[in-house]
Short mmCIF file of C-alpha atoms and ligand atoms in Angstrom, two decimals:
data_model
loop_
_atom_site.label_atom_id
_atom_site.label_comp_id
_atom_site.label_asym_id
_atom_site.label_seq_id
_atom_site.Cartn_x
_atom_site.Cartn_y
_atom_site.Cartn_z
CA MET I 11 119.93 0.02 183.83
CA SER I 12 116.33 -1.06 183.88
CA VAL I 13 113.23 -0.20 181.89
CA SER I 14 109.95 0.19 183.71
CA GLU I 15 106.38 0.97 182.98
CA TYR I 16 105.43 2.95 186.03
CA THR I 17 101.81 3.74 186.73
CA PRO I 18 101.19 5.97 189.74
CA ALA I 19 98.68 4.68 192.28
CA ASN I 20 94.97 5.35 191.59
CA VAL I 21 95.61 5.99 187.92
CA CYS I 22 93.15 4.52 185.47
CA GLU I 23 94.06 2.85 182.25
CA TYR I 24 95.83 4.95 179.60
CA ILE I 25 93.41 6.00 176.86
CA PRO I 26 95.15 7.41 173.77
CA GLY I 27 93.66 10.73 172.73
CA LEU I 28 91.75 10.79 176.07
CA GLU I 29 88.83 9.35 174.13
CA ASN I 30 85.62 9.54 176.19
CA ILE I 31 87.47 10.93 179.23
CA PRO I 32 85.64 14.01 180.58
CA ALA I 33 88.12 16.87 180.88
CA ALA I 34 85.67 19.45 182.29
CA ARG I 35 82.10 20.02 183.38
CA SER I 36 80.51 22.30 180.82
CA SER I 37 77.10 23.78 180.00
CA ILE I 38 78.16 25.52 176.79
CA SER I 39 77.42 23.05 174.01
CA TYR I 40 76.11 19.52 173.67
CA VAL I 41 76.63 16.89 170.98
CA ASP I 42 74.70 13.69 170.41
CA GLY I 43 76.93 11.84 167.97
CA GLN I 44 74.43 9.04 167.32
CA GLN I 45 71.46 11.30 166.59
CA GLY I 46 73.52 14.02 164.86
CA ARG I 47 72.41 16.75 167.25
CA LEU I 48 74.36 19.83 168.31
CA GLU I 49 73.04 22.42 170.78
CA TYR I 50 74.50 25.67 172.08
CA ARG I 51 73.22 26.35 175.61
CA GLY I 52 70.40 23.93 174.84
CA ILE I 53 69.29 25.51 171.54
CA ALA I 54 69.56 23.38 168.38
CA ILE I 55 72.19 24.58 165.94
CA GLU I 56 69.66 24.47 163.08
CA GLU I 57 67.44 26.96 164.93
CA LEU I 58 70.33 29.32 165.62
CA ALA I 59 71.46 29.04 161.99
CA ALA I 60 67.97 30.00 160.82
CA LYS I 61 67.15 32.74 163.35
CA SER I 62 70.26 34.13 165.06
CA THR I 63 73.33 36.12 164.09
CA PHE I 64 76.92 35.23 164.90
CA LEU I 65 77.31 38.00 167.48
CA GLU I 66 74.04 37.07 169.19
CA THR I 67 75.19 33.43 169.26
CA ALA I 68 78.59 34.48 170.64
CA TYR I 69 76.80 36.41 173.39
CA LEU I 70 74.67 33.35 174.16
CA LEU I 71 77.72 31.08 174.36
CA ILE I 72 79.84 33.45 176.45
CA TRP I 73 77.24 34.98 178.79
CA ASN I 74 74.86 32.00 178.92
CA LYS I 75 71.73 33.91 177.90
CA LEU I 76 70.14 35.31 174.78
CA PRO I 77 70.67 39.07 174.96
CA THR I 78 67.80 41.54 175.09
CA ARG I 79 67.58 43.95 172.16
CA GLU I 80 69.47 46.62 174.18
CA GLU I 81 72.16 44.18 175.37
CA LEU I 82 72.75 42.97 171.83
CA LYS I 83 72.92 46.51 170.44
CA LYS I 84 75.45 47.49 173.09
CA PHE I 85 77.56 44.37 172.45
CA GLU I 86 77.54 44.97 168.68
CA THR I 87 78.39 48.64 169.08
CA GLU I 88 81.30 47.84 171.39
CA ILE I 89 82.63 45.25 168.95
CA TYR I 90 82.21 47.48 165.91
CA SER I 91 84.16 50.26 167.62
CA HIS I 92 87.09 47.97 168.50
CA ARG I 93 87.66 46.45 165.06
CA ARG I 94 90.73 48.51 164.17
CA ILE I 95 94.17 47.13 165.04
CA LYS I 96 97.10 49.22 166.23
CA TYR I 97 99.56 50.34 163.58
CA ARG I 98 102.36 48.63 165.55
CA ILE I 99 100.57 45.29 165.19
CA GLN I 100 100.11 46.03 161.49
CA ASP I 101 103.82 46.86 161.18
CA MET I 102 104.70 43.62 162.92
CA MET I 103 102.42 41.69 160.54
CA LYS I 104 104.04 43.37 157.52
CA CYS I 105 107.30 41.67 158.55
CA PHE I 106 105.74 38.20 158.37
CA PRO I 107 106.86 36.26 155.28
CA GLU I 108 104.13 36.38 152.62
CA THR I 109 104.66 32.65 152.05
CA GLY I 110 103.85 31.89 155.70
CA HIS I 111 100.56 30.18 156.52
CA PRO I 112 97.81 32.62 157.62
CA MET I 113 97.14 30.44 160.69
CA ASP I 114 100.71 31.03 161.87
CA ALA I 115 100.26 34.74 161.20
CA LEU I 116 97.02 34.69 163.18
CA GLN I 117 98.55 32.83 166.10
CA ALA I 118 101.41 35.33 166.31
CA SER I 119 99.05 38.32 165.95
CA ALA I 120 96.61 37.04 168.57
CA ALA I 121 99.50 36.52 170.99
CA ALA I 122 100.76 40.03 170.17
CA LEU I 123 97.45 41.51 171.36
CA GLY I 124 98.55 40.36 174.81
CA LEU I 125 101.53 42.72 174.58
CA PHE I 126 99.16 45.66 174.39
CA TYR I 127 96.22 44.62 176.54
CA SER I 128 97.51 41.95 178.89
CA ARG I 129 97.33 43.67 182.32
CA ARG I 130 95.60 40.65 183.75
CA ALA I 131 92.68 41.25 186.08
CA LEU I 132 90.82 37.98 185.82
CA PRO I 133 88.40 38.54 188.73
CA ASN I 134 87.39 41.88 187.17
CA GLN I 135 84.26 41.55 185.01
CA ASP I 136 85.13 44.72 183.05
CA TYR I 137 88.49 43.22 182.10
CA ILE I 138 86.76 40.03 180.95
CA ARG I 139 84.21 41.97 178.93
CA GLN I 140 86.91 44.09 177.27
CA ALA I 141 88.99 41.03 176.39
CA VAL I 142 85.94 39.32 174.87
CA VAL I 143 85.10 42.42 172.83
CA ARG I 144 88.68 43.00 171.66
CA LEU I 145 89.26 39.42 170.60
CA LEU I 146 85.95 39.07 168.76
CA ALA I 147 86.48 42.46 167.14
CA LYS I 148 90.14 42.25 166.14
CA ILE I 149 90.66 38.65 165.03
CA PRO I 150 88.73 39.13 161.73
CA THR I 151 90.62 42.37 161.06
CA MET I 152 93.93 40.58 161.54
CA VAL I 153 92.93 37.73 159.21
CA ALA I 154 91.87 40.17 156.48
CA ALA I 155 94.93 42.42 157.02
CA PHE I 156 97.39 39.55 156.57
CA GLN I 157 95.62 38.49 153.38
CA LEU I 158 96.05 41.97 151.84
CA MET I 159 99.55 42.50 153.20
CA ARG I 160 100.89 39.26 151.79
CA LYS I 161 99.72 40.46 148.36
CA GLY I 162 101.71 43.65 148.94
CA ASN I 163 98.64 45.82 149.65
CA GLU I 164 97.71 48.04 152.58
CA PRO I 165 95.03 46.56 154.86
CA VAL I 166 91.51 47.92 154.45
CA ARG I 167 90.09 49.78 157.46
CA PRO I 168 86.91 48.33 158.96
CA ARG I 169 83.69 50.14 158.07
CA ASP I 170 81.49 51.15 160.99
CA ASP I 171 78.30 50.93 158.91
CA LEU I 172 78.82 47.24 158.08
CA ASP I 173 77.86 44.40 160.37
CA TYR I 174 80.31 41.77 161.59
CA SER I 175 80.26 39.38 158.63
CA ALA I 176 79.72 41.96 155.87
CA ASN I 177 82.63 43.97 157.25
CA PHE I 178 84.95 40.96 157.27
CA LEU I 179 84.11 40.09 153.64
CA TYR I 180 84.55 43.77 152.75
CA MET I 181 87.99 43.97 154.41
CA LEU I 182 89.02 40.78 152.65
CA GLY I 183 87.71 41.44 149.16
CA GLU I 184 87.79 45.26 149.19
CA LYS I 185 84.16 45.41 148.12
CA VAL I 186 80.87 45.33 150.04
CA PRO I 187 79.41 41.79 149.69
CA ASP I 188 75.81 41.22 148.66
CA LYS I 189 73.29 40.46 151.41
CA LEU I 190 73.06 36.73 150.68
CA ALA I 191 76.85 36.28 150.79
CA ALA I 192 77.09 38.15 154.11
CA ARG I 193 74.21 36.17 155.63
CA ILE I 194 75.63 32.83 154.48
CA PHE I 195 79.02 33.72 155.90
CA ASP I 196 77.38 34.70 159.19
CA VAL I 197 75.63 31.32 159.34
CA CYS I 198 78.98 29.59 158.74
CA LEU I 199 80.35 31.45 161.76
CA ILE I 200 77.39 30.33 163.88
CA LEU I 201 77.95 26.71 162.86
CA HIS I 202 81.64 26.82 163.80
CA ALA I 203 81.31 28.80 167.05
CA ASP I 204 81.63 25.92 169.51
CA HIS I 205 81.80 22.16 169.60
CA THR I 206 82.24 20.74 173.11
CA MET I 207 85.64 19.39 174.16
CA ASN I 208 87.52 19.32 170.86
CA ALA I 209 91.32 19.59 170.64
CA SER I 210 91.59 23.40 170.35
CA THR I 211 89.02 23.97 173.11
CA PHE I 212 90.91 21.59 175.36
CA SER I 213 94.06 23.53 174.52
CA ALA I 214 92.27 26.80 175.38
CA ARG I 215 91.08 25.39 178.71
CA VAL I 216 94.52 24.02 179.64
CA THR I 217 96.06 27.42 178.92
CA ALA I 218 93.22 29.20 180.75
CA SER I 219 93.73 26.98 183.80
CA THR I 220 97.16 28.52 184.39
CA LEU I 221 95.39 31.90 184.80
CA THR I 222 97.33 33.45 181.95
CA ASP I 223 95.75 36.19 179.82
CA PRO I 224 92.95 35.48 177.31
CA TYR I 225 95.14 36.47 174.35
CA ALA I 226 97.49 33.59 175.21
CA VAL I 227 94.42 31.35 175.59
CA VAL I 228 93.23 32.20 172.08
CA ALA I 229 96.75 32.04 170.58
CA SER I 230 97.32 28.52 171.94
CA ALA I 231 93.92 27.39 170.65
CA VAL I 232 94.67 28.85 167.20
CA GLY I 233 97.89 26.80 167.11
CA THR I 234 95.96 23.63 167.90
CA LEU I 235 93.20 24.34 165.40
CA ALA I 236 95.78 24.67 162.60
CA GLY I 237 96.51 20.94 162.25
CA PRO I 238 95.02 18.91 159.36
CA LEU I 239 93.25 16.50 161.73
CA HIS I 240 91.31 19.44 163.18
CA GLY I 241 90.48 22.73 161.44
CA GLY I 242 92.99 22.26 158.64
CA ALA I 243 90.89 19.60 156.89
CA SER I 244 88.64 21.97 154.89
CA GLU I 245 91.64 23.26 152.95
CA GLU I 246 92.63 19.71 152.08
CA VAL I 247 89.06 18.85 151.00
CA ILE I 248 89.30 21.41 148.19
CA GLU I 249 92.70 20.04 147.14
CA MET I 250 91.17 16.55 147.03
CA LEU I 251 88.18 17.72 144.93
CA GLN I 252 90.55 19.49 142.54
CA LYS I 253 92.71 16.40 142.27
CA ILE I 254 89.64 14.26 141.45
CA GLY I 255 88.68 16.81 138.79
CA SER I 256 85.41 15.28 137.51
CA VAL I 257 82.39 13.32 138.71
CA GLU I 258 83.48 10.33 136.58
CA ASN I 259 86.82 10.17 138.42
CA VAL I 260 85.25 9.93 141.86
CA ARG I 261 84.75 6.17 142.08
CA PRO I 262 88.16 5.22 140.60
CA TYR I 263 89.82 7.76 142.95
CA VAL I 264 88.18 6.31 146.07
CA GLU I 265 88.86 2.73 145.00
CA GLN I 266 92.51 3.53 144.23
CA CYS I 267 93.02 5.23 147.62
CA LEU I 268 91.51 2.27 149.49
CA GLU I 269 93.44 -0.23 147.42
CA ASN I 270 96.74 1.51 148.27
CA ASP I 271 95.75 1.84 151.92
CA PRO I 272 92.57 0.21 153.29
CA LYS I 273 92.72 2.70 156.20
CA TYR I 274 93.05 5.74 153.95
CA LYS I 275 91.52 8.82 155.61
CA PHE I 276 89.49 11.00 153.29
CA MET I 277 89.64 14.61 154.39
CA GLY I 278 86.36 16.07 155.59
CA PHE I 279 85.06 12.66 156.66
CA GLY I 280 84.89 10.99 160.04
CA HIS I 281 84.57 12.41 163.51
CA ARG I 282 85.47 11.27 166.98
CA VAL I 283 81.91 11.94 168.18
CA TYR I 284 79.55 11.86 165.18
CA LYS I 285 78.78 8.45 163.78
CA VAL I 286 76.20 9.94 161.40
CA LYS I 287 76.39 12.97 159.11
CA ASP I 288 77.49 16.01 161.11
CA PRO I 289 74.41 18.31 161.50
CA ARG I 290 76.61 21.28 160.58
CA ALA I 291 77.54 19.55 157.31
CA ILE I 292 73.80 19.26 156.51
CA VAL I 293 73.24 23.02 157.00
CA LEU I 294 76.45 23.83 155.11
CA GLN I 295 75.48 21.60 152.21
CA ASN I 296 72.17 23.48 151.93
CA LEU I 297 74.03 26.80 151.98
CA ALA I 298 76.43 25.53 149.31
CA LYS I 299 73.45 24.46 147.18
CA GLU I 300 71.84 27.91 147.60
CA LEU I 301 75.05 29.68 146.61
CA PHE I 302 75.71 27.45 143.63
CA GLN I 303 72.12 27.93 142.42
CA GLN I 304 72.44 31.72 142.66
CA SER I 305 75.45 32.06 140.41
CA HIS I 306 77.01 29.56 138.09
CA ASP I 307 80.68 29.42 137.29
CA ASP I 308 83.57 27.03 136.85
CA SER I 309 83.53 25.99 140.51
CA ASP I 310 80.08 24.38 140.14
CA LYS I 311 81.61 21.06 139.20
CA TYR I 312 83.24 20.82 142.63
CA TYR I 313 79.85 20.75 144.33
CA ASP I 314 78.77 17.89 142.05
CA ILE I 315 82.05 16.06 142.68
CA ALA I 316 81.57 16.53 146.44
CA VAL I 317 78.04 15.07 146.35
CA GLU I 318 79.22 12.04 144.35
CA LEU I 319 82.24 11.58 146.64
CA GLU I 320 79.99 11.59 149.70
CA LYS I 321 77.87 8.87 148.06
CA VAL I 322 80.82 6.63 147.18
CA ILE I 323 82.57 7.04 150.55
CA GLU I 324 79.34 6.25 152.38
CA GLU I 325 79.07 3.10 150.31
CA LYS I 326 82.66 2.06 151.08
CA VAL I 327 83.20 3.11 154.72
CA GLY I 328 79.79 4.31 155.94
CA HIS I 329 79.47 1.09 157.96
CA LYS I 330 82.33 2.40 160.17
CA GLY I 331 80.33 5.54 160.94
CA ILE I 332 82.32 7.63 158.47
CA TYR I 333 80.24 10.52 157.09
CA PRO I 334 80.96 14.15 156.14
CA ASN I 335 82.05 16.37 159.00
CA VAL I 336 81.79 20.17 159.27
CA ASP I 337 84.89 20.66 157.14
CA TYR I 338 83.52 18.85 154.11
CA TYR I 339 81.14 21.46 152.67
CA SER I 340 82.53 24.55 154.42
CA GLY I 341 85.43 24.87 151.97
CA LEU I 342 83.05 24.82 149.00
CA VAL I 343 80.99 27.61 150.55
CA TYR I 344 84.06 29.70 151.39
CA ARG I 345 85.55 29.18 147.95
CA LYS I 346 82.33 30.37 146.34
CA LEU I 347 82.45 33.45 148.60
CA GLY I 348 85.88 34.22 147.17
CA ILE I 349 87.87 33.17 150.24
CA PRO I 350 91.24 31.57 149.39
CA ALA I 351 91.77 27.99 150.58
CA ASP I 352 94.47 28.76 153.12
CA LEU I 353 92.10 31.20 154.86
CA PHE I 354 89.49 28.51 155.56
CA THR I 355 91.05 27.61 158.90
CA PRO I 356 91.57 31.25 159.97
CA VAL I 357 87.88 31.80 159.17
CA PHE I 358 87.07 28.80 161.37
CA ALA I 359 89.17 30.47 164.09
CA ILE I 360 87.19 33.73 163.75
CA ALA I 361 84.06 31.75 164.67
CA ARG I 362 85.63 29.51 167.28
CA VAL I 363 86.98 32.48 169.27
CA ALA I 364 83.42 32.72 170.64
CA GLY I 365 83.57 29.15 171.94
CA TRP I 366 87.11 29.45 173.26
CA LEU I 367 86.14 32.58 175.20
CA ALA I 368 83.04 30.88 176.60
CA HIS I 369 85.24 28.00 177.78
CA TRP I 370 87.80 30.46 179.18
CA ARG I 371 85.09 32.09 181.31
CA GLU I 372 83.70 28.74 182.37
CA GLN I 373 87.18 27.47 183.29
CA LEU I 374 87.83 30.54 185.44
CA GLY I 375 84.56 29.88 187.26
CA GLU I 376 85.63 26.42 188.47
CA ASN I 377 89.38 26.48 187.98
CA ARG I 378 91.90 23.82 188.85
CA ILE I 379 95.13 23.82 186.86
CA TYR I 380 95.29 20.89 184.42
CA ARG I 381 98.00 18.52 185.53
CA PRO I 382 97.36 15.01 184.19
CA THR I 383 99.78 12.20 184.79
CA GLN I 384 101.71 9.85 182.49
CA ILE I 385 102.83 6.29 182.26
CA TYR I 386 106.61 6.40 182.28
CA THR I 387 108.10 4.01 179.72
CA GLY I 388 111.75 5.09 179.93
CA GLN I 389 114.87 3.87 181.68
CA HIS I 390 116.14 4.18 185.24
CA GLN I 391 119.60 4.39 186.75
CA SER I 392 121.32 4.97 183.41
CA SER I 393 124.95 6.17 183.51
CA TYR I 394 126.25 9.36 182.01
CA VAL I 395 128.71 8.37 179.22
CA ALA I 396 131.55 10.77 178.48
CA ILE I 397 131.24 12.21 174.96
CA GLU I 398 134.52 10.63 173.72
CA GLN I 399 133.28 7.19 174.74
CA ARG I 400 129.95 7.36 172.90
CA SER I 401 129.60 5.36 169.73
N1 LIG R 779 88.14 8.29 155.84
C1 LIG R 779 88.07 6.90 155.80
N2 LIG R 779 88.10 6.15 156.93
C2 LIG R 779 88.20 6.78 158.10
C3 LIG R 779 88.25 8.17 158.19
C4 LIG R 779 88.22 8.93 157.01
N3 LIG R 779 88.29 10.25 157.03
N4 LIG R 779 88.34 8.54 159.48
C5 LIG R 779 88.35 7.39 160.18
N5 LIG R 779 88.26 6.32 159.35
C6 LIG R 779 88.23 4.91 159.73
C7 LIG R 779 89.59 4.50 160.33
O1 LIG R 779 90.47 4.01 159.36
C8 LIG R 779 89.17 3.42 161.30
O2 LIG R 779 88.92 2.24 160.60
P1 LIG R 779 89.15 0.79 161.29
O3 LIG R 779 88.06 0.68 162.33
O4 LIG R 779 89.03 -0.18 160.17
O5 LIG R 779 90.52 0.82 161.93
C9 LIG R 779 87.83 3.93 161.85
O6 LIG R 779 87.27 4.76 160.79
C10 LIG R 779 87.97 4.75 163.11
O7 LIG R 779 88.95 5.76 162.88
P2 LIG R 779 89.79 6.52 163.97
O8 LIG R 779 91.05 7.03 163.34
O9 LIG R 779 89.94 5.65 165.18
O10 LIG R 779 88.84 7.72 164.31
P3 LIG R 779 89.20 8.93 165.24
O11 LIG R 779 87.99 9.21 166.05
O12 LIG R 779 90.48 8.71 165.98
O13 LIG R 779 89.50 10.11 164.20
C11 LIG R 779 89.31 11.99 162.85
C12 LIG R 779 88.65 11.16 163.95
C13 LIG R 779 90.72 12.45 163.32
C14 LIG R 779 88.47 13.24 162.59
C15 LIG R 779 89.44 11.13 161.58
O14 LIG R 779 88.15 10.70 161.18
C16 LIG R 779 90.16 11.83 160.44
O15 LIG R 779 91.39 11.83 160.42
N6 LIG R 779 89.38 12.45 159.48
C17 LIG R 779 89.98 13.17 158.38
C18 LIG R 779 90.42 14.56 158.83
C19 LIG R 779 89.26 15.49 159.08
O16 LIG R 779 88.33 15.59 158.29
N7 LIG R 779 89.35 16.25 160.19
C20 LIG R 779 88.33 17.22 160.58
C21 LIG R 779 87.56 16.72 161.77
S1 LIG R 779 86.28 17.81 162.20
C22 LIG R 779 87.06 19.05 163.01
O17 LIG R 779 88.06 18.89 163.67
C23 LIG R 779 86.53 20.39 162.90
#
């Protein structure tokens, strides 16, 4: 028996997490982590947040151009008319345990779409267009439906007269949201729509590279997004703010965490790429401020706690490039919009479907199946030991 560390010829050094290793050539989005700049197809995220809508941004990401008025109208109309989900998918969702996490429900429901629409025809542009439309249209309906079903209620049917974001908030809360709430939610979707080669996008591209159907691509990406080191952090930020409870407790809380563990990771802080404050966190903080100024309630204190926490964490670990990421203020905005904490990541997924689909199309355009290598660290020539002789 021998143990070896075998590295195939021509293999570079092993980099955990593939940090800084390009996994694709892409023209979809661009991040400058030192300057805090994010662009979609070359356009700064701040400009899109101020001037665009989520569906226009999705079109830009997926089709690599800003649509004309007619193209946008057609795209919106197609999406609005595909928002309903089949009763069989609803029946399947009703069987999900109400205690299950909505991300698991979403992953299963997205995969189930493939049962109905999978007939793969990847070289066919009509098939691609239909898959894009169906996924963008139906994912929000599935998120809202699971939320109502787990409370024992029937899902609310989408309303054709409401735009993408207003309709989602309506299906979720069973009442038409005010204009500011719908616009703020739409901006949140724009901000989360794509972010270069993150874990869930990599997952989407790996799945896409096998030439499977786009529903499987989105389902695998949803599974990856669910983890607390990725999309799941916003939910944990709210738990942390609730645990802290008051502005006065912020400093003792941070000091206690770092005393127990000098490498303690505060949720909503740090990023593999950004070494300054995430530009999306800046826009989201402004949105949070706007929302909190508009209506005051008990949740106001959490915004103040968040601002103080940002200050103290910057003081303690800012020198390591640890600043708020996109998940830090998004939870506060969603909470104020009446979205429950365990739906924060599904809401992130609603937005990121646009990016995943853009990467799916791009991957198909220059496809080579992902097949990295490994460094084998196991044994060789071991003997099979009969079960009665094993200790
Ligand atoms: N709080 C305090 N310190 C941190 C944090 C944090 N959140 N994140 C990293 N650090 C410290 C590390 O302890 C390490 O310190 P050291 O140099 O003394 O060893 C240093 O910063 C570098 O940390 P890494 O773990 O190497 O950073 P990495 O790039 O691998 O991790 C990650 C990035 C996973 C996002 C990490 O910052 C983290 O776990 N953050 C909390 C979870 C979170 O908010 N996730 C959402 C990310 S955004 C998104 O996916 C949408």
